[in-house]
Amino acid sequence: MPNPADIPPEERPSCFRVSPEEECIPKGPGTDETIKTVDDEGAEDTELQRFKCFDLGIAYVANFGGDSVSAVDVARTDEIARIPVGTGPYAVAASPDKRFVYVSNFVDNTLSVIRTLSNTVIATINLNAGPFTSSGPEGVAVSHDSRFVYVANYLSANISVVDAHQLTVVAEIPLTSWPTAIGITPDGNAAYVTLWDKGVVAIVDLNTNLQVGTVAVGVAPEGIDMACHKPLAYVALQGAPHVRAVNTDVGMAAVTPIAVGTSSTGVSFNPNATLAYVTNKGSDTVSVIDVFRHAKILTIPVGDGPVGVKVTKNGFAVVVANQDSSTVSIIDARTSNVTATVPVGSGPVYVDII
């Protein structure tokens, strides 16, 4: 079988996937979540389907020191574009419809909007426009219907709510402390926001745009990811060698943390949330967690100072942004080995994939 990485994207067969709107909708009890496809003669062939589904997508990496975003073709292990954005780009979030990527610019308090079709910035949104205030935007999340973009402003302790159609700030959500990252629950009704200096995750009601509670998780929570189809969030703790699990149905954290490496910053579940990958900035590694057991099962060496991590939509690869070596590590999720190291812009931090 030929190496899928050697095949141009336009020649790769498409893979059957759930629609973006369905990706994070909880399934009912007993539902078979297995996605199956068949070849032209109706016979299932695991290796053939695995080959057909090897379109790993495009990773967008915020280069904090380079004022740019790198677009990396994951299967080809190649940077295909370097897109100038604002000053100090920090986090990136792709819209579920895959048409746009939103980039928070920490230094100039703006949000860059990248059109993925052309890999160009089509708008730069001033988060301080009108009556609204923003300082130090970090985490970004997009609503499941792609209508609103939520930006966590670390220095002003609030969230900017951006209308993705109007490309303007339409609301502001006060928080009790400094936020770093945002995760939206599968039903779209709430956001869980890490408050770095308080050791808690804030619960925000997105129907009322109000902080309604907090969950204690541990020292310096930095990154967060939400499991699709499960009421589960993982929080990476920068100030302790741990990850904390949170049940988002009841708004409570697990009593026992999960041991990982030093100075954890990013976390990403695979598509069916059986595994989670955690970047350990202080250890130059990625920890792999078995979600069923809530225990680390493997440690993978990567580049220097890994910060952001994201699993591809089909679960075949894991992309890691290495801030201190200005590279991206690409991990084959089937073998848990780094198969490529791709140079990108200066000081890459967080990453998302379309």
mmCIF file of C-alpha atoms in Angstrom:
data_model
loop_
_atom_site.group_PDB
_atom_site.id
_atom_site.type_symbol
_atom_site.label_atom_id
_atom_site.label_comp_id
_atom_site.label_asym_id
_atom_site.label_seq_id
_atom_site.Cartn_x
_atom_site.Cartn_y
_atom_site.Cartn_z
ATOM 1 C CA MET A 1 0.000 0.000 0.000
ATOM 2 C CA PRO A 2 1.408 3.466 -0.855
ATOM 3 C CA ASN A 3 2.260 5.912 1.889
ATOM 4 C CA PRO A 4 -0.714 8.291 2.249
ATOM 5 C CA ALA A 5 1.685 11.133 3.055
ATOM 6 C CA ASP A 6 3.051 10.882 -0.509
ATOM 7 C CA ILE A 7 -0.377 11.424 -2.099
ATOM 8 C CA PRO A 8 -1.446 15.032 -2.817
ATOM 9 C CA PRO A 9 -4.516 16.099 -0.766
ATOM 10 C CA GLU A 10 -6.662 16.551 -3.880
ATOM 11 C CA GLU A 11 -6.053 12.916 -4.862
ATOM 12 C CA ARG A 12 -6.848 11.370 -1.483
ATOM 13 C CA PRO A 13 -10.249 9.662 -1.216
ATOM 14 C CA SER A 14 -12.595 11.407 1.181
ATOM 15 C CA CYS A 15 -13.401 9.824 4.523
ATOM 16 C CA PHE A 16 -16.946 9.407 5.829
ATOM 17 C CA ARG A 17 -17.325 11.511 8.955
ATOM 18 C CA VAL A 18 -20.077 12.883 11.085
ATOM 19 C CA SER A 19 -21.031 16.437 10.165
ATOM 20 C CA PRO A 20 -19.508 19.289 12.206
ATOM 21 C CA GLU A 21 -22.885 19.864 13.843
ATOM 22 C CA GLU A 22 -23.007 16.266 15.068
ATOM 23 C CA GLU A 23 -19.444 15.965 16.348
ATOM 24 C CA CYS A 24 -20.181 16.948 19.942
ATOM 25 C CA ILE A 25 -23.832 15.905 20.323
ATOM 26 C CA PRO A 26 -24.188 13.272 23.077
ATOM 27 C CA LYS A 27 -25.407 9.908 21.845
ATOM 28 C CA GLY A 28 -28.086 7.901 23.591
ATOM 29 C CA PRO A 29 -27.418 4.767 25.657
ATOM 30 C CA GLY A 30 -26.632 1.715 23.596
ATOM 31 C CA THR A 31 -25.888 3.670 20.431
ATOM 32 C CA ASP A 32 -23.177 2.160 18.266
ATOM 33 C CA GLU A 33 -20.722 5.031 17.789
ATOM 34 C CA THR A 34 -18.561 3.119 15.314
ATOM 35 C CA ILE A 35 -18.283 4.846 11.932
ATOM 36 C CA LYS A 36 -18.228 2.302 9.138
ATOM 37 C CA THR A 37 -17.624 2.616 5.418
ATOM 38 C CA VAL A 38 -17.558 0.022 2.660
ATOM 39 C CA ASP A 39 -15.714 -0.261 -0.600
ATOM 40 C CA ASP A 40 -17.415 -0.161 -4.013
ATOM 41 C CA GLU A 41 -18.310 -3.838 -3.842
ATOM 42 C CA GLY A 42 -19.738 -3.569 -0.331
ATOM 43 C CA ALA A 43 -16.991 -5.474 1.474
ATOM 44 C CA GLU A 44 -15.459 -3.842 4.519
ATOM 45 C CA ASP A 45 -11.686 -3.738 4.512
ATOM 46 C CA THR A 46 -10.120 -2.276 7.634
ATOM 47 C CA GLU A 47 -6.781 -1.451 6.035
ATOM 48 C CA LEU A 48 -8.440 0.034 2.953
ATOM 49 C CA GLN A 49 -10.696 2.224 5.042
ATOM 50 C CA ARG A 50 -7.816 3.278 7.231
ATOM 51 C CA PHE A 51 -5.969 4.314 4.075
ATOM 52 C CA LYS A 52 -9.006 6.171 2.722
ATOM 53 C CA CYS A 53 -9.415 8.082 5.951
ATOM 54 C CA PHE A 54 -5.827 9.228 6.095
ATOM 55 C CA ASP A 55 -6.655 12.850 5.356
ATOM 56 C CA LEU A 56 -5.263 14.294 8.568
ATOM 57 C CA GLY A 57 -6.310 17.872 7.959
ATOM 58 C CA ILE A 58 -4.532 21.194 8.308
ATOM 59 C CA ALA A 59 -3.107 22.286 11.662
ATOM 60 C CA TYR A 60 -3.076 25.993 12.491
ATOM 61 C CA VAL A 61 -0.335 26.930 14.953
ATOM 62 C CA ALA A 62 -0.063 30.310 16.708
ATOM 63 C CA ASN A 63 3.550 31.530 16.615
ATOM 64 C CA PHE A 64 3.691 33.851 19.623
ATOM 65 C CA GLY A 65 7.185 35.148 18.882
ATOM 66 C CA GLY A 66 6.673 35.450 15.139
ATOM 67 C CA ASP A 67 3.330 37.294 14.969
ATOM 68 C CA SER A 68 2.081 34.656 12.583
ATOM 69 C CA VAL A 69 0.072 31.454 12.236
ATOM 70 C CA SER A 70 1.586 28.430 10.504
ATOM 71 C CA ALA A 71 -0.720 26.228 8.433
ATOM 72 C CA VAL A 72 0.706 22.693 8.449
ATOM 73 C CA ASP A 73 -0.521 19.867 6.214
ATOM 74 C CA VAL A 74 -0.336 17.066 8.760
ATOM 75 C CA ALA A 75 -0.233 14.126 6.327
ATOM 76 C CA ARG A 76 2.428 15.767 4.157
ATOM 77 C CA THR A 77 4.282 17.037 7.263
ATOM 78 C CA ASP A 78 4.787 20.379 5.561
ATOM 79 C CA GLU A 79 4.161 24.019 6.440
ATOM 80 C CA ILE A 80 2.030 25.187 3.515
ATOM 81 C CA ALA A 81 1.470 28.789 4.623
ATOM 82 C CA ARG A 82 2.676 31.281 7.212
ATOM 83 C CA ILE A 83 -0.031 33.853 7.826
ATOM 84 C CA PRO A 84 0.759 37.255 9.394
ATOM 85 C CA VAL A 85 -1.659 38.123 12.211
ATOM 86 C CA GLY A 86 -1.586 40.489 15.204
ATOM 87 C CA THR A 87 1.071 40.914 17.864
ATOM 88 C CA GLY A 88 1.670 37.952 20.161
ATOM 89 C CA PRO A 89 -0.756 35.365 18.745
ATOM 90 C CA TYR A 90 -1.594 32.903 21.492
ATOM 91 C CA ALA A 91 -4.512 30.553 20.885
ATOM 92 C CA VAL A 92 -6.341 29.372 17.778
ATOM 93 C CA ALA A 93 -9.819 27.902 17.382
ATOM 94 C CA ALA A 94 -11.379 26.611 14.188
ATOM 95 C CA SER A 95 -15.083 27.068 13.572
ATOM 96 C CA PRO A 96 -16.989 23.758 13.477
ATOM 97 C CA ASP A 97 -17.929 24.457 9.848
ATOM 98 C CA LYS A 98 -14.153 24.652 9.125
ATOM 99 C CA ARG A 99 -14.487 27.917 7.197
ATOM 100 C CA PHE A 100 -12.602 30.126 9.626
ATOM 101 C CA VAL A 101 -9.842 30.050 12.213
ATOM 102 C CA TYR A 102 -9.850 32.608 15.027
ATOM 103 C CA VAL A 103 -6.579 33.758 16.605
ATOM 104 C CA SER A 104 -6.210 35.695 19.859
ATOM 105 C CA ASN A 105 -3.426 38.292 19.790
ATOM 106 C CA PHE A 106 -2.229 38.752 23.370
ATOM 107 C CA VAL A 107 -0.241 41.973 22.964
ATOM 108 C CA ASP A 108 -2.520 44.126 20.799
ATOM 109 C CA ASN A 109 -5.860 42.871 22.200
ATOM 110 C CA THR A 110 -7.303 41.794 18.885
ATOM 111 C CA LEU A 111 -8.811 38.699 17.270
ATOM 112 C CA SER A 112 -7.628 37.743 13.784
ATOM 113 C CA VAL A 113 -10.061 35.925 11.482
ATOM 114 C CA ILE A 114 -8.456 33.591 8.937
ATOM 115 C CA ARG A 115 -10.426 32.255 5.983
ATOM 116 C CA THR A 116 -9.248 28.666 5.621
ATOM 117 C CA LEU A 117 -10.046 28.462 1.901
ATOM 118 C CA SER A 118 -7.398 31.062 1.095
ATOM 119 C CA ASN A 119 -5.325 31.061 4.321
ATOM 120 C CA THR A 120 -5.610 34.836 4.541
ATOM 121 C CA VAL A 121 -6.740 37.186 7.305
ATOM 122 C CA ILE A 122 -10.093 38.677 6.327
ATOM 123 C CA ALA A 123 -10.710 40.700 9.493
ATOM 124 C CA THR A 124 -8.992 41.941 12.630
ATOM 125 C CA ILE A 125 -11.444 42.546 15.456
ATOM 126 C CA ASN A 126 -10.610 45.146 18.098
ATOM 127 C CA LEU A 127 -11.690 43.598 21.402
ATOM 128 C CA ASN A 128 -11.676 47.044 23.023
ATOM 129 C CA ALA A 129 -14.252 48.595 20.689
ATOM 130 C CA GLY A 130 -17.190 50.560 22.080
ATOM 131 C CA PRO A 131 -18.000 49.963 25.734
ATOM 132 C CA PHE A 132 -16.020 46.726 25.916
ATOM 133 C CA THR A 133 -12.593 46.201 27.443
ATOM 134 C CA SER A 134 -10.031 43.503 26.842
ATOM 135 C CA SER A 135 -6.468 42.967 27.952
ATOM 136 C CA GLY A 136 -4.270 39.958 27.238
ATOM 137 C CA PRO A 137 -6.587 37.686 25.215
ATOM 138 C CA GLU A 138 -5.579 34.046 25.458
ATOM 139 C CA GLY A 139 -8.017 31.120 25.099
ATOM 140 C CA VAL A 140 -10.518 31.002 22.228
ATOM 141 C CA ALA A 141 -13.569 28.790 21.656
ATOM 142 C CA VAL A 142 -16.286 28.780 19.005
ATOM 143 C CA SER A 143 -19.931 27.885 19.623
ATOM 144 C CA HIS A 144 -21.100 24.630 18.047
ATOM 145 C CA ASP A 145 -23.227 26.507 15.501
ATOM 146 C CA SER A 146 -20.194 28.662 14.529
ATOM 147 C CA ARG A 147 -22.132 31.839 15.409
ATOM 148 C CA PHE A 148 -20.207 33.139 18.435
ATOM 149 C CA VAL A 149 -16.537 33.259 19.355
ATOM 150 C CA TYR A 150 -15.530 33.395 23.032
ATOM 151 C CA VAL A 151 -12.185 34.968 23.945
ATOM 152 C CA ALA A 152 -10.696 34.625 27.442
ATOM 153 C CA ASN A 153 -8.961 37.877 28.409
ATOM 154 C CA TYR A 154 -6.312 37.008 30.963
ATOM 155 C CA LEU A 155 -5.347 40.482 32.193
ATOM 156 C CA SER A 156 -8.861 41.966 32.279
ATOM 157 C CA ALA A 157 -10.508 38.882 33.857
ATOM 158 C CA ASN A 158 -13.392 38.618 31.429
ATOM 159 C CA ILE A 159 -14.612 36.940 28.249
ATOM 160 C CA SER A 160 -15.299 38.813 25.021
ATOM 161 C CA VAL A 161 -18.287 37.472 23.079
ATOM 162 C CA VAL A 162 -17.801 38.064 19.354
ATOM 163 C CA ASP A 163 -20.589 37.750 16.791
ATOM 164 C CA ALA A 164 -18.960 35.776 13.970
ATOM 165 C CA HIS A 165 -21.390 37.236 11.405
ATOM 166 C CA GLN A 166 -21.017 40.864 12.400
ATOM 167 C CA LEU A 167 -17.311 40.474 13.281
ATOM 168 C CA THR A 168 -17.701 42.631 16.361
ATOM 169 C CA VAL A 169 -17.837 42.263 20.144
ATOM 170 C CA VAL A 170 -21.461 42.088 21.276
ATOM 171 C CA ALA A 171 -21.142 41.159 24.964
ATOM 172 C CA GLU A 172 -18.701 40.752 27.807
ATOM 173 C CA ILE A 173 -18.746 38.175 30.610
ATOM 174 C CA PRO A 174 -17.076 39.203 33.896
ATOM 175 C CA LEU A 175 -15.055 36.522 35.676
ATOM 176 C CA THR A 176 -13.745 36.299 39.207
ATOM 177 C CA SER A 177 -10.116 35.951 38.129
ATOM 178 C CA TRP A 178 -7.647 35.562 35.228
ATOM 179 C CA PRO A 179 -8.767 33.094 32.519
ATOM 180 C CA THR A 180 -6.442 31.136 30.251
ATOM 181 C CA ALA A 181 -8.465 28.570 28.281
ATOM 182 C CA ILE A 182 -12.097 27.833 27.394
ATOM 183 C CA GLY A 183 -13.936 24.574 26.687
ATOM 184 C CA ILE A 184 -17.589 24.379 25.645
ATOM 185 C CA THR A 185 -19.769 21.482 26.795
ATOM 186 C CA PRO A 186 -21.189 19.128 24.129
ATOM 187 C CA ASP A 187 -24.691 20.575 24.540
ATOM 188 C CA GLY A 188 -23.334 24.079 23.964
ATOM 189 C CA ASN A 189 -24.994 25.506 27.064
ATOM 190 C CA ALA A 190 -21.947 26.090 29.253
ATOM 191 C CA ALA A 191 -18.271 26.936 29.092
ATOM 192 C CA TYR A 192 -15.600 25.744 31.489
ATOM 193 C CA VAL A 193 -12.867 28.365 31.846
ATOM 194 C CA THR A 194 -9.535 27.843 33.614
ATOM 195 C CA LEU A 195 -8.742 30.604 36.147
ATOM 196 C CA TRP A 196 -4.980 30.332 36.456
ATOM 197 C CA ASP A 197 -4.240 32.167 39.706
ATOM 198 C CA LYS A 198 -7.181 30.771 41.701
ATOM 199 C CA GLY A 199 -6.697 27.073 40.975
ATOM 200 C CA VAL A 200 -10.271 26.697 39.780
ATOM 201 C CA VAL A 201 -12.336 26.291 36.648
ATOM 202 C CA ALA A 202 -15.174 28.789 36.243
ATOM 203 C CA ILE A 203 -18.540 27.523 34.992
ATOM 204 C CA VAL A 204 -20.161 30.019 32.613
ATOM 205 C CA ASP A 205 -23.798 29.772 31.519
ATOM 206 C CA LEU A 206 -23.707 30.671 27.811
ATOM 207 C CA ASN A 207 -27.473 31.238 27.689
ATOM 208 C CA THR A 208 -27.213 34.093 30.184
ATOM 209 C CA ASN A 209 -23.513 34.986 29.762
ATOM 210 C CA LEU A 210 -22.923 34.711 33.495
ATOM 211 C CA GLN A 211 -20.351 32.925 35.633
ATOM 212 C CA VAL A 212 -22.454 30.635 37.813
ATOM 213 C CA GLY A 213 -19.892 28.627 39.757
ATOM 214 C CA THR A 214 -16.364 27.314 40.150
ATOM 215 C CA VAL A 215 -14.697 23.913 40.477
ATOM 216 C CA ALA A 216 -11.452 23.534 42.422
ATOM 217 C CA VAL A 217 -8.910 21.626 40.314
ATOM 218 C CA GLY A 218 -5.370 22.397 41.519
ATOM 219 C CA VAL A 219 -2.429 24.767 41.127
ATOM 220 C CA ALA A 220 -2.303 26.977 37.997
ATOM 221 C CA PRO A 221 -4.821 25.349 35.621
ATOM 222 C CA GLU A 222 -3.675 26.210 32.108
ATOM 223 C CA GLY A 223 -5.288 24.038 29.415
ATOM 224 C CA ILE A 224 -8.657 22.316 29.112
ATOM 225 C CA ASP A 225 -10.404 19.967 26.697
ATOM 226 C CA MET A 226 -13.947 18.616 26.619
ATOM 227 C CA ALA A 227 -14.812 15.055 25.617
ATOM 228 C CA CYS A 228 -17.382 14.696 22.872
ATOM 229 C CA HIS A 229 -20.362 12.535 23.855
ATOM 230 C CA LYS A 230 -19.255 12.420 27.510
ATOM 231 C CA PRO A 231 -19.754 14.834 30.438
ATOM 232 C CA LEU A 232 -15.992 14.989 30.964
ATOM 233 C CA ALA A 233 -13.302 17.656 30.911
ATOM 234 C CA TYR A 234 -9.576 17.294 31.524
ATOM 235 C CA VAL A 235 -7.644 20.226 32.984
ATOM 236 C CA ALA A 236 -3.851 20.482 32.654
ATOM 237 C CA LEU A 237 -2.197 21.956 35.756
ATOM 238 C CA GLN A 238 0.877 24.035 35.052
ATOM 239 C CA GLY A 239 1.757 24.337 38.724
ATOM 240 C CA ALA A 240 1.645 20.614 39.535
ATOM 241 C CA PRO A 241 2.546 17.408 37.645
ATOM 242 C CA HIS A 242 -1.118 16.510 37.312
ATOM 243 C CA VAL A 243 -4.259 16.561 35.215
ATOM 244 C CA ARG A 244 -7.629 16.866 36.923
ATOM 245 C CA ALA A 245 -10.812 15.265 35.556
ATOM 246 C CA VAL A 246 -14.091 17.200 35.894
ATOM 247 C CA ASN A 247 -17.598 15.796 35.540
ATOM 248 C CA THR A 248 -19.435 18.544 33.662
ATOM 249 C CA ASP A 249 -22.885 17.106 34.411
ATOM 250 C CA VAL A 250 -22.505 17.762 38.127
ATOM 251 C CA GLY A 251 -19.746 20.401 38.060
ATOM 252 C CA MET A 252 -17.362 18.479 40.298
ATOM 253 C CA ALA A 253 -13.719 17.449 40.008
ATOM 254 C CA ALA A 254 -12.347 13.978 40.626
ATOM 255 C CA VAL A 255 -10.877 13.519 44.086
ATOM 256 C CA THR A 256 -7.636 12.008 42.777
ATOM 257 C CA PRO A 257 -5.557 13.835 40.136
ATOM 258 C CA ILE A 258 -3.817 12.036 37.280
ATOM 259 C CA ALA A 259 -0.010 12.085 37.426
ATOM 260 C CA VAL A 260 1.722 13.355 34.267
ATOM 261 C CA GLY A 261 4.952 15.280 33.569
ATOM 262 C CA THR A 262 6.218 18.660 34.709
ATOM 263 C CA SER A 263 4.434 21.954 33.950
ATOM 264 C CA SER A 264 1.498 20.619 31.959
ATOM 265 C CA THR A 265 -0.058 23.154 29.603
ATOM 266 C CA GLY A 266 -2.180 21.525 26.892
ATOM 267 C CA VAL A 267 -4.563 18.582 26.693
ATOM 268 C CA SER A 268 -6.544 16.959 23.873
ATOM 269 C CA PHE A 269 -8.863 13.947 23.745
ATOM 270 C CA ASN A 270 -8.968 11.613 20.770
ATOM 271 C CA PRO A 271 -12.333 11.573 18.923
ATOM 272 C CA ASN A 272 -14.042 8.917 21.059
ATOM 273 C CA ALA A 273 -12.357 10.113 24.271
ATOM 274 C CA THR A 274 -10.651 6.832 25.057
ATOM 275 C CA LEU A 275 -7.248 8.527 25.245
ATOM 276 C CA ALA A 276 -6.023 11.986 26.170
ATOM 277 C CA TYR A 277 -2.696 13.599 25.277
ATOM 278 C CA VAL A 278 -1.054 16.098 27.650
ATOM 279 C CA THR A 279 1.921 18.346 26.904
ATOM 280 C CA ASN A 280 4.539 18.628 29.659
ATOM 281 C CA LYS A 281 6.433 21.850 28.967
ATOM 282 C CA GLY A 282 8.954 21.260 31.716
ATOM 283 C CA SER A 283 9.658 17.657 30.693
ATOM 284 C CA ASP A 284 9.678 18.012 26.876
ATOM 285 C CA THR A 285 7.217 15.138 26.687
ATOM 286 C CA VAL A 286 3.614 14.216 25.986
ATOM 287 C CA SER A 287 1.776 11.986 28.449
ATOM 288 C CA VAL A 288 -0.848 9.565 27.137
ATOM 289 C CA ILE A 289 -3.783 8.921 29.485
ATOM 290 C CA ASP A 290 -6.143 5.954 29.378
ATOM 291 C CA VAL A 291 -9.475 7.706 30.018
ATOM 292 C CA PHE A 292 -11.271 4.556 31.185
ATOM 293 C CA ARG A 293 -8.730 4.114 33.977
ATOM 294 C CA HIS A 294 -7.850 7.825 34.316
ATOM 295 C CA ALA A 295 -4.196 6.839 34.416
ATOM 296 C CA LYS A 296 -1.060 7.662 32.427
ATOM 297 C CA ILE A 297 0.004 4.733 30.272
ATOM 298 C CA LEU A 298 2.812 6.186 28.164
ATOM 299 C CA THR A 299 5.272 9.075 27.857
ATOM 300 C CA ILE A 300 6.411 10.299 24.428
ATOM 301 C CA PRO A 301 9.506 12.554 23.994
ATOM 302 C CA VAL A 302 8.838 15.517 21.683
ATOM 303 C CA GLY A 303 10.512 18.892 21.006
ATOM 304 C CA ASP A 304 11.630 21.568 23.456
ATOM 305 C CA GLY A 305 8.952 23.207 25.582
ATOM 306 C CA PRO A 306 5.757 21.625 24.213
ATOM 307 C CA VAL A 307 2.673 23.757 24.913
ATOM 308 C CA GLY A 308 -0.317 23.072 22.643
ATOM 309 C CA VAL A 309 -1.590 19.691 21.486
ATOM 310 C CA LYS A 310 -4.432 18.555 19.240
ATOM 311 C CA VAL A 311 -5.568 15.187 17.930
ATOM 312 C CA THR A 312 -6.675 15.023 14.279
ATOM 313 C CA LYS A 313 -10.364 14.544 13.522
ATOM 314 C CA ASN A 314 -9.878 10.907 12.550
ATOM 315 C CA GLY A 315 -7.661 10.195 15.564
ATOM 316 C CA PHE A 316 -4.686 8.930 13.529
ATOM 317 C CA ALA A 317 -2.219 11.671 14.457
ATOM 318 C CA VAL A 318 -1.383 14.074 17.282
ATOM 319 C CA VAL A 319 0.085 17.524 16.624
ATOM 320 C CA VAL A 320 2.272 19.162 19.290
ATOM 321 C CA ALA A 321 3.532 22.762 19.245
ATOM 322 C CA ASN A 322 7.060 23.037 20.713
ATOM 323 C CA GLN A 323 7.529 26.631 21.864
ATOM 324 C CA ASP A 324 11.227 26.520 22.666
ATOM 325 C CA SER A 325 12.350 24.757 19.485
ATOM 326 C CA SER A 326 9.922 26.519 17.097
ATOM 327 C CA THR A 327 8.747 23.217 15.688
ATOM 328 C CA VAL A 328 5.705 20.991 15.506
ATOM 329 C CA SER A 329 5.969 17.307 16.408
ATOM 330 C CA ILE A 330 3.612 14.922 14.612
ATOM 331 C CA ILE A 331 2.860 11.714 16.508
ATOM 332 C CA ASP A 332 1.423 8.597 14.854
ATOM 333 C CA ALA A 333 -1.356 7.717 17.305
ATOM 334 C CA ARG A 334 -1.236 4.040 16.304
ATOM 335 C CA THR A 335 2.432 3.594 17.220
ATOM 336 C CA SER A 336 2.837 6.509 19.675
ATOM 337 C CA ASN A 337 6.033 7.522 17.876
ATOM 338 C CA VAL A 338 7.017 10.953 16.566
ATOM 339 C CA THR A 339 7.096 10.492 12.800
ATOM 340 C CA ALA A 340 7.976 14.055 11.778
ATOM 341 C CA THR A 341 9.238 17.341 13.158
ATOM 342 C CA VAL A 342 8.145 20.384 11.153
ATOM 343 C CA PRO A 343 9.806 23.821 11.509
ATOM 344 C CA VAL A 344 7.251 26.630 11.961
ATOM 345 C CA GLY A 345 7.350 30.252 13.136
ATOM 346 C CA SER A 346 8.987 31.550 16.294
ATOM 347 C CA GLY A 347 7.640 30.376 19.641
ATOM 348 C CA PRO A 348 4.595 28.281 18.663
ATOM 349 C CA VAL A 349 2.103 27.859 21.481
ATOM 350 C CA TYR A 350 -1.401 26.547 20.796
ATOM 351 C CA VAL A 351 -2.861 24.651 17.860
ATOM 352 C CA ASP A 352 -6.150 23.587 16.289
ATOM 353 C CA ILE A 353 -6.958 21.396 13.292
ATOM 354 C CA ILE A 354 -9.566 21.520 10.543
#
